[in-house]
Coordinates of C-alpha atoms in Angstrom, one line a residue:
Chain A
M187 CA 315.0 -29.5 130.3
K188 CA 311.3 -29.9 129.7
F189 CA 309.8 -30.8 126.4
S190 CA 306.1 -30.3 126.0
V191 CA 304.8 -32.0 122.9
C192 CA 301.4 -31.2 121.4
I193 CA 300.0 -34.3 119.8
K194 CA 297.0 -34.9 117.6
Q195 CA 294.7 -37.8 117.1
V196 CA 293.8 -38.3 113.5
P197 CA 291.9 -40.7 111.3
D198 CA 294.1 -43.4 109.7
V199 CA 294.7 -41.7 106.3
T200 CA 296.0 -44.9 104.8
A201 CA 292.5 -46.6 105.2
P202 CA 290.0 -46.2 102.4
I203 CA 287.8 -43.1 102.5
Q204 CA 284.3 -42.5 101.1
I205 CA 282.4 -39.3 100.6
K206 CA 278.7 -39.5 101.5
D207 CA 276.6 -36.4 101.1
G208 CA 279.7 -34.2 101.0
Q209 CA 281.0 -35.7 104.3
L210 CA 283.9 -38.1 104.8
T211 CA 283.3 -41.6 106.1
Q212 CA 285.7 -44.4 106.8
D213 CA 284.6 -47.9 107.5
T214 CA 287.5 -48.6 109.7
N215 CA 286.9 -45.6 112.0
R216 CA 290.4 -46.1 113.2
L217 CA 292.0 -43.2 115.1
V218 CA 295.8 -43.0 115.4
L219 CA 298.6 -40.9 116.7
D220 CA 299.4 -38.4 113.9
A221 CA 302.8 -39.4 112.3
Y222 CA 304.3 -35.8 112.6
S223 CA 303.2 -35.7 116.2
A224 CA 304.9 -39.0 116.7
S225 CA 308.1 -37.6 115.2
A226 CA 307.9 -34.7 117.6
V227 CA 307.5 -37.1 120.6
E228 CA 310.4 -39.3 119.3
E229 CA 312.8 -36.4 118.9
S230 CA 311.9 -35.0 122.4
L231 CA 312.6 -38.5 123.9
V232 CA 316.0 -38.7 122.1
L233 CA 317.1 -35.3 123.4
T234 CA 316.0 -35.8 127.0
E235 CA 317.6 -39.2 127.0
K236 CA 320.8 -37.4 126.0
H237 CA 320.6 -34.3 128.2
G238 CA 318.2 -35.3 131.0
G239 CA 314.8 -33.9 131.5
D240 CA 311.1 -34.7 131.1
V241 CA 308.7 -35.1 128.2
E242 CA 305.1 -34.1 128.6
V243 CA 302.5 -34.6 126.0
V244 CA 299.4 -32.3 125.5
S245 CA 296.4 -33.0 123.5
V246 CA 293.1 -31.3 122.9
G247 CA 289.9 -33.3 122.1
P248 CA 287.1 -35.4 123.4
D249 CA 287.3 -38.5 125.6
K250 CA 288.5 -40.8 122.8
V251 CA 291.8 -38.8 122.6
K252 CA 292.9 -40.7 125.7
E253 CA 293.8 -43.7 123.6
T254 CA 296.3 -41.7 121.6
I255 CA 297.7 -40.0 124.7
R256 CA 298.4 -43.5 126.1
K257 CA 300.3 -44.4 122.9
A258 CA 302.6 -41.4 123.4
L259 CA 303.1 -42.3 127.1
A260 CA 303.9 -45.9 126.0
M261 CA 306.6 -44.5 123.7
G262 CA 308.2 -43.0 126.8
A263 CA 306.7 -39.6 127.6
G264 CA 306.5 -39.2 131.4
S265 CA 303.2 -37.3 131.8
A266 CA 300.3 -36.0 129.9
V267 CA 297.7 -33.2 129.8
H268 CA 294.4 -33.9 128.2
I269 CA 292.4 -30.8 127.5
Q270 CA 289.0 -32.4 127.2
T271 CA 286.4 -30.9 124.9
E272 CA 282.7 -31.8 125.0
T273 CA 282.2 -31.8 121.3
E274 CA 283.4 -34.6 119.1
E275 CA 283.7 -32.2 116.2
S276 CA 287.1 -30.7 115.3
F277 CA 287.9 -27.0 115.7
D278 CA 289.9 -25.0 113.2
S279 CA 293.7 -24.5 113.6
A280 CA 293.3 -21.1 115.1
T281 CA 291.0 -22.4 117.8
Y282 CA 293.4 -25.2 118.8
A283 CA 296.2 -22.6 119.0
K284 CA 294.1 -20.4 121.3
V285 CA 293.3 -23.4 123.6
L286 CA 296.9 -24.5 123.7
A287 CA 298.0 -20.9 124.4
A288 CA 295.6 -20.7 127.3
Y289 CA 297.2 -23.8 128.8
Y290 CA 300.9 -22.8 128.2
K291 CA 300.3 -19.3 129.7
D292 CA 300.8 -20.9 133.1
A293 CA 302.7 -24.0 132.3
G294 CA 306.5 -24.5 132.5
Y295 CA 308.5 -25.7 129.5
D296 CA 311.8 -25.2 127.7
V297 CA 310.7 -26.4 124.3
I298 CA 307.3 -26.9 122.8
A299 CA 307.4 -29.4 120.0
V300 CA 304.6 -30.0 117.5
G301 CA 304.2 -31.8 114.2
K302 CA 304.8 -29.5 111.2
Q303 CA 301.3 -30.4 110.0
S304 CA 298.8 -33.1 110.7
Q305 CA 298.1 -36.1 108.4
D306 CA 294.4 -35.4 108.1
S307 CA 294.3 -31.7 107.3
D308 CA 297.9 -30.9 106.2
A309 CA 297.2 -27.3 107.3
G310 CA 300.5 -26.7 109.2
L311 CA 299.2 -23.6 111.0
T312 CA 298.8 -24.4 114.7
G313 CA 302.5 -24.5 115.6
S314 CA 303.4 -21.0 114.4
M315 CA 300.0 -19.6 115.6
L316 CA 300.8 -20.9 119.1
A317 CA 304.3 -19.4 118.9
A318 CA 302.8 -16.1 118.0
H319 CA 300.3 -16.2 120.9
L320 CA 303.1 -17.0 123.3
D321 CA 305.6 -14.6 121.7
L322 CA 308.1 -17.4 121.4
P323 CA 310.9 -17.7 118.8
Y324 CA 310.2 -20.7 116.6
A325 CA 311.2 -22.8 113.6
T326 CA 309.1 -25.0 111.4
N327 CA 309.7 -28.1 109.3
A328 CA 312.6 -29.2 111.4
V329 CA 314.5 -32.3 110.1
G330 CA 317.2 -32.2 112.9
L331 CA 317.5 -30.9 116.5
E332 CA 320.4 -30.4 118.8
Y333 CA 320.5 -28.9 122.2
D334 CA 323.3 -27.0 123.9
A335 CA 322.6 -27.4 127.6
D336 CA 325.2 -24.8 128.6
A337 CA 324.1 -22.1 126.3
K338 CA 320.4 -23.1 126.6
K339 CA 320.1 -23.0 122.9
L340 CA 318.2 -25.3 120.5
T341 CA 319.8 -25.7 117.0
V342 CA 317.2 -26.6 114.4
T343 CA 318.0 -27.8 110.9
R344 CA 315.0 -27.0 108.8
Q345 CA 314.2 -27.8 105.3
G346 CA 313.8 -24.5 103.5
D347 CA 313.1 -23.7 99.8
S348 CA 316.7 -23.8 98.6
G349 CA 318.4 -25.9 101.1
Q350 CA 318.6 -26.7 104.8
E351 CA 318.6 -23.7 107.1
I352 CA 320.4 -24.1 110.4
I353 CA 318.8 -21.8 113.0
E354 CA 319.7 -21.2 116.6
L355 CA 316.8 -20.6 119.0
P356 CA 317.2 -19.5 122.7
V357 CA 314.9 -21.5 125.0
P358 CA 312.0 -21.2 125.7
C359 CA 311.0 -21.8 122.0
L360 CA 308.8 -23.8 119.7
V361 CA 309.7 -26.1 117.0
S362 CA 307.6 -28.0 114.4
C363 CA 308.9 -31.3 113.3
S364 CA 309.0 -33.1 110.0
N365 CA 308.4 -36.8 109.8
D366 CA 311.8 -36.9 107.9
M367 CA 313.5 -36.3 111.2
N368 CA 313.4 -39.8 112.7
D369 CA 311.5 -43.1 112.8
P370 CA 309.3 -43.0 115.9
R371 CA 309.8 -46.0 118.2
I372 CA 307.1 -48.7 118.5
P373 CA 306.1 -48.9 122.1
S374 CA 307.4 -52.0 123.9
L375 CA 305.2 -54.2 126.0
K376 CA 307.0 -52.8 129.1
G377 CA 306.3 -49.3 127.8
I378 CA 302.6 -50.1 127.4
M379 CA 302.4 -51.5 130.9
K380 CA 304.2 -48.5 132.4
S381 CA 302.0 -46.1 130.5
K382 CA 298.9 -47.2 132.4
K383 CA 300.5 -45.8 135.6
K384 CA 301.6 -42.5 134.2
P385 CA 299.8 -39.3 135.3
V386 CA 297.2 -37.8 132.8
D387 CA 296.0 -34.4 134.0
V388 CA 292.5 -33.9 132.6
K389 CA 291.5 -30.3 132.2
S390 CA 288.3 -28.8 130.9
L391 CA 288.1 -25.8 128.7
S392 CA 286.6 -23.8 131.6
D393 CA 289.6 -24.7 133.8
L394 CA 291.5 -22.7 131.2
G395 CA 289.0 -19.8 131.4
L396 CA 287.5 -20.7 128.0
D397 CA 284.0 -21.4 126.8
E398 CA 283.5 -24.0 124.2
S399 CA 280.5 -22.4 122.5
E400 CA 282.2 -19.0 122.4
L401 CA 285.2 -20.6 120.9
K402 CA 283.1 -22.3 118.2
S403 CA 281.2 -19.2 117.3
A404 CA 284.4 -17.2 117.0
M405 CA 285.9 -19.6 114.5
K406 CA 287.0 -17.8 111.3
T407 CA 287.1 -20.7 109.0
E408 CA 284.5 -23.4 108.2
V409 CA 284.6 -26.6 106.3
L410 CA 281.8 -26.7 103.7
G411 CA 282.2 -30.3 102.6
Y412 CA 284.3 -32.7 100.6
E413 CA 284.5 -33.8 97.0
E414 CA 286.4 -36.3 94.9
L415 CA 289.5 -35.1 93.1
P416 CA 289.1 -34.1 89.5
E417 CA 289.9 -36.9 87.2
R418 CA 293.0 -36.8 85.0
E419 CA 292.6 -37.6 81.4
P420 CA 293.7 -41.2 80.9
G421 CA 297.1 -41.5 79.2
E422 CA 298.7 -44.1 77.0
K423 CA 300.8 -47.0 78.2
F424 CA 303.2 -48.2 75.6
D425 CA 304.4 -51.8 75.2
G426 CA 307.1 -53.6 73.2
E427 CA 310.8 -53.5 73.4
P428 CA 312.5 -50.6 75.3
E429 CA 313.7 -49.2 72.0
E430 CA 310.2 -49.2 70.4
Q431 CA 308.7 -47.5 73.4
V432 CA 311.4 -44.8 73.5
L433 CA 310.9 -44.1 69.8
K434 CA 307.2 -43.8 70.4
L435 CA 307.8 -41.4 73.3
I436 CA 310.1 -39.2 71.2
E437 CA 307.5 -39.1 68.4
K438 CA 304.8 -38.1 71.0
F439 CA 307.1 -35.4 72.4
K440 CA 307.6 -33.9 69.0
N441 CA 304.1 -34.2 67.6
E442 CA 301.7 -34.1 70.6
A443 CA 303.3 -32.8 73.7
G444 CA 305.5 -30.2 71.9
V445 CA 308.4 -30.7 74.2
L446 CA 311.1 -31.5 71.7
Chain B
M53 CA 288.6 0.8 97.6
S54 CA 289.1 -2.5 99.3
S55 CA 291.8 -4.6 97.8
I56 CA 293.5 -7.9 97.3
L57 CA 297.2 -7.9 98.2
V58 CA 299.5 -10.5 96.6
Y59 CA 302.8 -11.3 98.2
L60 CA 305.3 -11.8 95.4
A61 CA 308.0 -14.1 96.8
T62 CA 311.4 -13.8 95.3
S63 CA 314.2 -16.3 95.1
G64 CA 317.7 -16.2 93.6
G65 CA 317.2 -12.9 91.9
S66 CA 313.8 -13.5 90.4
V67 CA 310.1 -13.5 91.3
K68 CA 309.0 -17.1 91.8
R69 CA 306.7 -18.4 89.0
S70 CA 304.2 -19.5 91.6
S71 CA 303.9 -15.9 92.8
L72 CA 302.9 -14.9 89.3
E73 CA 300.4 -17.7 89.1
V74 CA 298.8 -16.3 92.3
L75 CA 298.9 -12.7 90.9
S76 CA 297.4 -13.8 87.6
H77 CA 294.5 -15.5 89.3
A78 CA 294.0 -12.7 91.9
K79 CA 293.7 -10.3 88.9
K80 CA 290.7 -12.2 87.7
E81 CA 289.2 -12.3 91.2
A82 CA 289.8 -8.6 91.8
D83 CA 288.2 -7.7 88.5
S84 CA 285.1 -9.7 89.1
A85 CA 284.7 -8.6 92.8
G86 CA 285.5 -5.0 91.9
L87 CA 288.6 -4.8 94.1
S88 CA 291.9 -3.2 93.4
L89 CA 294.9 -5.5 93.0
N90 CA 298.1 -4.6 94.9
T91 CA 301.3 -6.5 95.4
V92 CA 304.0 -6.4 98.0
I93 CA 307.6 -7.4 97.3
V94 CA 309.9 -8.2 100.3
D95 CA 313.5 -8.6 99.4
D96 CA 316.9 -7.1 100.1
S97 CA 316.5 -5.3 96.8
A98 CA 312.8 -5.2 96.3
A99 CA 312.8 -2.4 93.8
D100 CA 314.4 -4.7 91.2
F101 CA 311.1 -6.6 90.8
V102 CA 308.7 -3.8 90.4
D103 CA 308.6 -4.2 86.6
V104 CA 307.6 -7.8 87.0
A105 CA 304.6 -6.8 89.2
K106 CA 303.6 -4.2 86.7
K107 CA 303.7 -6.7 83.8
H108 CA 301.2 -9.0 85.6
G109 CA 298.4 -6.7 86.5
A110 CA 299.4 -5.0 89.8
Q111 CA 297.7 -1.6 90.3
K112 CA 299.9 -0.6 93.2
V113 CA 303.3 -2.1 94.2
Y114 CA 304.6 -1.9 97.8
T115 CA 308.2 -2.6 98.2
I116 CA 309.9 -3.4 101.5
S117 CA 313.7 -3.6 101.2
N118 CA 316.1 -4.6 103.9
S119 CA 319.3 -6.6 104.1
L120 CA 317.4 -8.9 106.6
F121 CA 315.6 -10.4 103.7
E122 CA 318.7 -11.7 102.0
N123 CA 317.8 -15.1 103.5
H124 CA 314.6 -16.4 104.9
L125 CA 313.9 -15.6 108.6
N126 CA 310.4 -15.8 109.9
T127 CA 310.2 -12.9 112.3
P128 CA 311.1 -10.1 109.9
L129 CA 309.0 -11.5 107.0
I130 CA 306.0 -11.7 109.4
A131 CA 306.6 -8.0 110.4
A132 CA 306.9 -6.9 106.7
L133 CA 303.7 -8.6 105.6
E134 CA 301.9 -7.3 108.6
Q135 CA 303.0 -3.8 107.7
A136 CA 302.0 -4.2 104.1
V137 CA 298.5 -5.5 105.0
K138 CA 297.9 -2.6 107.3
E139 CA 299.2 -0.1 104.8
S140 CA 297.2 -1.4 101.9
G141 CA 293.9 -2.0 103.8
A142 CA 293.6 -5.3 102.0
R143 CA 290.8 -7.7 102.8
V144 CA 292.6 -10.7 101.2
L145 CA 296.3 -11.5 101.3
A146 CA 297.3 -14.2 98.8
M147 CA 300.7 -15.8 98.4
P148 CA 302.3 -18.9 96.9
S149 CA 302.5 -21.9 99.1
M150 CA 306.2 -22.7 99.6
E151 CA 308.4 -23.5 102.6
A152 CA 309.0 -19.9 103.4
T153 CA 305.3 -19.0 103.5
K154 CA 304.3 -22.2 105.3
D155 CA 306.8 -21.1 107.9
I156 CA 304.9 -17.8 108.6
L157 CA 301.3 -18.2 107.6
G158 CA 299.9 -19.3 110.9
A159 CA 301.8 -16.8 113.0
L160 CA 300.9 -14.0 110.6
A161 CA 297.2 -15.0 110.8
A162 CA 297.4 -15.1 114.6
K163 CA 299.0 -11.6 114.7
L164 CA 296.5 -10.1 112.3
D165 CA 293.6 -12.0 113.9
S166 CA 292.5 -13.0 110.4
G167 CA 291.0 -16.1 108.7
V168 CA 293.4 -18.3 106.9
L169 CA 293.0 -20.9 104.1
P170 CA 296.3 -22.7 103.7
D171 CA 297.7 -24.6 100.6
V172 CA 294.6 -24.3 98.4
A173 CA 294.3 -25.6 94.9
E174 CA 291.6 -23.1 94.0
F175 CA 290.3 -19.9 95.6
S176 CA 287.6 -17.4 94.8
V177 CA 286.9 -14.0 96.4
T178 CA 283.3 -13.5 97.3
D179 CA 281.3 -10.5 98.7
S180 CA 281.7 -11.9 102.1
G181 CA 285.2 -13.5 102.2
V182 CA 287.1 -16.2 100.4
D183 CA 286.2 -19.8 99.3
G184 CA 288.9 -22.3 98.7
V185 CA 289.4 -26.0 97.8
R186 CA 292.3 -27.9 99.3
P187 CA 293.6 -31.4 99.2
V188 CA 293.4 -33.3 102.5
M189 CA 293.6 -36.8 103.9
A190 CA 296.9 -37.5 102.2
A191 CA 295.6 -35.7 99.1
K192 CA 292.9 -38.3 98.5
V193 CA 290.0 -35.8 98.6
H194 CA 289.3 -32.2 98.2
Q195 CA 288.0 -30.2 101.1
K196 CA 285.8 -27.1 100.5
V197 CA 286.6 -24.3 102.9
R198 CA 285.3 -20.8 103.6
S199 CA 286.4 -17.9 105.6
T200 CA 284.2 -14.8 106.1
A201 CA 286.6 -12.9 108.3
D202 CA 287.3 -9.2 107.6
L203 CA 290.7 -10.2 106.5
V204 CA 291.6 -13.6 104.9
L205 CA 295.0 -15.0 104.2
V206 CA 295.3 -17.7 101.5
S207 CA 298.3 -19.7 100.2
V208 CA 298.1 -21.3 96.9
R209 CA 299.8 -24.5 95.7
S210 CA 302.2 -24.1 92.8
G211 CA 300.8 -25.0 89.4
S212 CA 297.2 -24.2 90.3
Y213 CA 296.9 -21.4 87.8
D214 CA 298.4 -20.2 84.6
V215 CA 300.5 -17.0 84.4
D216 CA 298.9 -14.2 82.3
E217 CA 300.4 -10.9 81.3
N218 CA 298.5 -7.6 81.9
E219 CA 300.8 -4.6 81.6
T220 CA 299.8 -1.8 84.0
D221 CA 301.2 1.5 85.0
A222 CA 301.3 0.8 88.7
E223 CA 302.0 3.3 91.4
V224 CA 305.0 2.3 93.5
S225 CA 305.2 2.8 97.2
N226 CA 308.5 2.1 99.0
L227 CA 307.7 1.4 102.6
T228 CA 310.3 2.0 105.3
F229 CA 310.6 -1.3 107.1
D230 CA 309.6 -0.7 110.7
F231 CA 311.4 -3.5 112.6
D232 CA 313.3 -3.6 115.8
E233 CA 316.2 -6.1 115.4
A234 CA 316.1 -6.8 119.1
N235 CA 313.0 -8.9 118.2
L236 CA 315.2 -11.1 116.1
K237 CA 315.6 -13.9 118.6
A238 CA 316.4 -16.6 116.2
T239 CA 319.8 -16.6 114.4
L240 CA 320.4 -18.1 111.0
K241 CA 323.8 -19.9 111.3
E242 CA 324.1 -21.4 107.9
I243 CA 322.4 -22.6 104.7
V244 CA 323.3 -25.9 103.4
S245 CA 322.3 -26.0 99.7
S246 CA 321.8 -29.4 98.1
S247 CA 324.7 -30.4 95.9
G248 CA 324.8 -29.4 92.3
E249 CA 321.5 -27.6 92.4
G250 CA 321.5 -25.5 89.3
V251 CA 317.8 -25.2 88.6
D252 CA 315.3 -24.4 91.3
L253 CA 313.2 -27.6 91.6
S254 CA 309.9 -26.0 92.5
E255 CA 310.2 -23.6 89.5
A256 CA 311.8 -25.9 86.9
P257 CA 309.9 -26.4 83.6
V258 CA 311.1 -30.0 83.4
V259 CA 311.7 -32.3 86.3
V260 CA 313.2 -35.8 86.2
A261 CA 312.5 -37.6 89.4
G262 CA 313.9 -41.0 90.5
G263 CA 312.4 -43.5 92.9
R264 CA 313.0 -46.8 94.5
G265 CA 313.7 -48.4 91.1
V266 CA 316.8 -46.3 90.8
K267 CA 319.2 -48.5 92.7
D268 CA 322.6 -46.8 92.5
E269 CA 324.9 -44.0 91.5
E270 CA 324.8 -45.1 87.9
G271 CA 321.0 -44.8 87.7
K272 CA 321.2 -41.4 89.5
Q273 CA 323.7 -40.2 87.0
M274 CA 321.3 -41.1 84.1
I275 CA 318.5 -39.1 85.8
E276 CA 320.9 -36.1 86.1
E277 CA 321.9 -36.4 82.5
L278 CA 318.3 -36.5 81.3
A279 CA 317.5 -33.5 83.4
S280 CA 320.4 -31.5 82.1
L281 CA 319.4 -32.3 78.5
F282 CA 316.1 -30.6 79.2
N283 CA 317.7 -27.8 81.4
G284 CA 315.5 -29.4 84.1
A285 CA 315.9 -30.2 87.7
V286 CA 316.3 -33.5 89.5
G287 CA 313.7 -34.7 91.9
A288 CA 313.2 -37.8 94.0
S289 CA 310.6 -39.8 96.0
R290 CA 310.9 -40.2 99.7
A291 CA 312.3 -43.7 99.5
V292 CA 315.5 -42.5 97.8
T293 CA 316.0 -39.3 99.8
E294 CA 315.7 -41.4 103.0
S295 CA 318.2 -44.0 101.7
G296 CA 320.6 -41.1 101.0
L297 CA 321.0 -41.7 97.3
F298 CA 319.4 -38.3 96.5
P299 CA 319.7 -35.2 98.7
A300 CA 316.8 -34.3 101.0
T301 CA 316.1 -31.1 99.1
T302 CA 315.0 -33.0 96.0
Q303 CA 312.1 -34.8 97.7
I304 CA 308.8 -34.3 95.9
G305 CA 305.5 -35.1 97.6
Q306 CA 303.3 -34.4 100.5
T307 CA 306.1 -33.8 102.9
G308 CA 308.5 -32.5 100.3
K309 CA 308.1 -30.0 97.5
V310 CA 305.1 -29.5 95.3
V311 CA 306.1 -29.2 91.6
S312 CA 304.0 -28.5 88.5
P313 CA 306.4 -28.6 85.5
Q314 CA 305.5 -28.7 81.9
L315 CA 307.2 -32.1 81.7
Y316 CA 307.6 -34.6 84.6
F317 CA 309.5 -37.9 84.4
A318 CA 308.7 -40.4 87.1
V319 CA 311.5 -42.9 86.9
G320 CA 311.2 -46.0 89.0
I321 CA 308.6 -44.3 91.1
S322 CA 305.6 -46.6 91.9
G323 CA 303.3 -43.6 92.6
A324 CA 302.3 -43.7 96.3
I325 CA 299.6 -41.2 96.9
Q326 CA 302.0 -39.1 99.0
H327 CA 304.3 -38.7 96.0
I328 CA 301.3 -38.0 93.6
A329 CA 300.3 -35.2 95.9
G330 CA 303.5 -33.3 95.0
M331 CA 303.4 -33.7 91.2
S332 CA 299.9 -34.4 89.9
N333 CA 299.6 -30.8 88.6
S334 CA 302.4 -31.4 86.1
K335 CA 301.3 -30.9 82.5
T336 CA 302.8 -33.9 80.8
I337 CA 303.8 -36.9 82.9
V338 CA 306.0 -39.6 81.7
A339 CA 306.2 -42.8 83.8
I340 CA 309.0 -45.3 83.4
N341 CA 308.5 -48.5 85.6
K342 CA 309.0 -52.2 85.3
D343 CA 305.7 -53.0 87.0
P344 CA 302.9 -52.5 84.5
D345 CA 300.4 -52.3 87.4
A346 CA 302.3 -49.5 89.2
P347 CA 299.7 -46.8 90.3
I348 CA 301.9 -44.1 88.7
F349 CA 300.6 -45.2 85.2
E350 CA 297.1 -44.0 86.3
Y351 CA 298.5 -40.5 86.3
A352 CA 300.9 -40.7 83.4
T353 CA 300.3 -39.1 80.0
Y354 CA 302.8 -41.6 78.6
G355 CA 303.8 -44.8 80.3
L356 CA 306.9 -46.8 79.4
V357 CA 307.0 -50.3 80.9
G358 CA 310.4 -52.0 81.3
D359 CA 313.9 -51.8 82.8
L360 CA 314.6 -48.2 83.5
Y361 CA 318.3 -48.6 83.0
K362 CA 317.8 -49.8 79.4
I363 CA 315.0 -47.2 78.7
L364 CA 317.0 -44.3 80.1
T365 CA 320.1 -45.2 78.1
M366 CA 318.1 -45.2 74.9
L367 CA 316.1 -42.2 75.9
I368 CA 319.1 -40.1 76.6
E369 CA 320.6 -41.1 73.2
E370 CA 317.4 -40.2 71.4
V371 CA 316.9 -36.9 73.1
K372 CA 320.4 -36.0 72.3
K373 CA 319.8 -36.8 68.6
A374 CA 316.5 -34.8 68.6
K375 CA 318.2 -31.8 70.2
S376 CA 321.2 -31.7 67.9

């Protein structure tokens, strides 16, 4: 079976962020493999180790994305496709989905795996948009995957609103992965050495019959800028013995918060 | 007249509060933009909820009833909303952000070739489209976004708006669901509900959530007891759902549920930004933690510093007294 995993390079969201003139800046400038993408890579590796098959990773972005592609190859993916853009700026989710759909139109796969959202934008749109373009059955927010090789079916456990929904999808299909699914492996030294020899197929947008400036002008959403979160009114921290604090809280509940 | 369409999501026999929050805000936006306000209800017995839509300002209510909607499945829900958008001629489709809508929002936008602003904390309808504000970068900053497409989909985080009542005499239109079941390629095999879930966490007026400081079954039972005293729901941070002490469905935060109760207890939760992202819209926040420098105290209305086992034991006793 062939897993094709869409991975994203994101800024390190754990590093400090500043807003200058409405734009985000980070002193570290560190770019990493998105944690949800990493979970999708990990789960694909686990399933192909069990059932046999290949894992390919696909990423869209400028030259610097190569570094992140190498990380996924070092984890164990066998090959990669880099759809290289000229611009350093990001597209919106719909545009990434269009680009990926143009690639998958002529590509072979059994399962397309993606992260359920990405750590930087938390939009969670690209996966189901891609499934819609390719007319694939799909499930999002997967916390567990099992593959039945004989029936060619993928069983997805997804976290729904009122419990876990267990859904059976025929392949080919698409699944978006939660980071609650697994702990992505840290590449070994051997994995890193091997990754340097693995094939990375670099494609331009025009190879896929797309035009970068047309894609940009057709974008339906724009980011106007960034702002600090509204501040919450400072609260009260009690001190003293537990009993004293509890009585103070009960008093506040009755007289201030109106919850008792 | 052009319109705003609000998808009223239902769950367990009622309209989700977050749906009414969206409808209440959409009413204000429709009034100021001079648009009509319509709603669509998609359920196995959608007609049951028409009165709720009328009570909160809907001018027209579309219902789509089918047994396929007894449980969540993405393909039929996408088809139903696609049908409702086309029928109503809406230029904005607003809905609450929840697992079911996160599952379909992208695919629906792709099928309708619309703009889409997911998981916003605020939105406004302008002459040319929709503006929104959404938390990004692990909810550390707000991103201002805009779509000027002819049709814009927007999903709204729970707790972003208050629920208002505006009784209307809405026209009801029952749509015949136009769906070929041959398109239903995915099969729902089973739903595994989390154990002892009496109160829907995302809708509960009171949430008592446990974190890493809750070490064992005894601590968990105290959390459950406090929650039941307030008729509330039990929540948890990622640390204790991963360890297996609390069920995965109770996870609150960036990768779990977003809650906005009247009263939120953070018990033994340090307050990692990923957790804060899921609960910072709560009205009153009580933090109980032994570390006086825990970041959760920056968000807490009331902070109690000390051993959570001692504090919970006394708190349960005092709440019982106050309630009796």
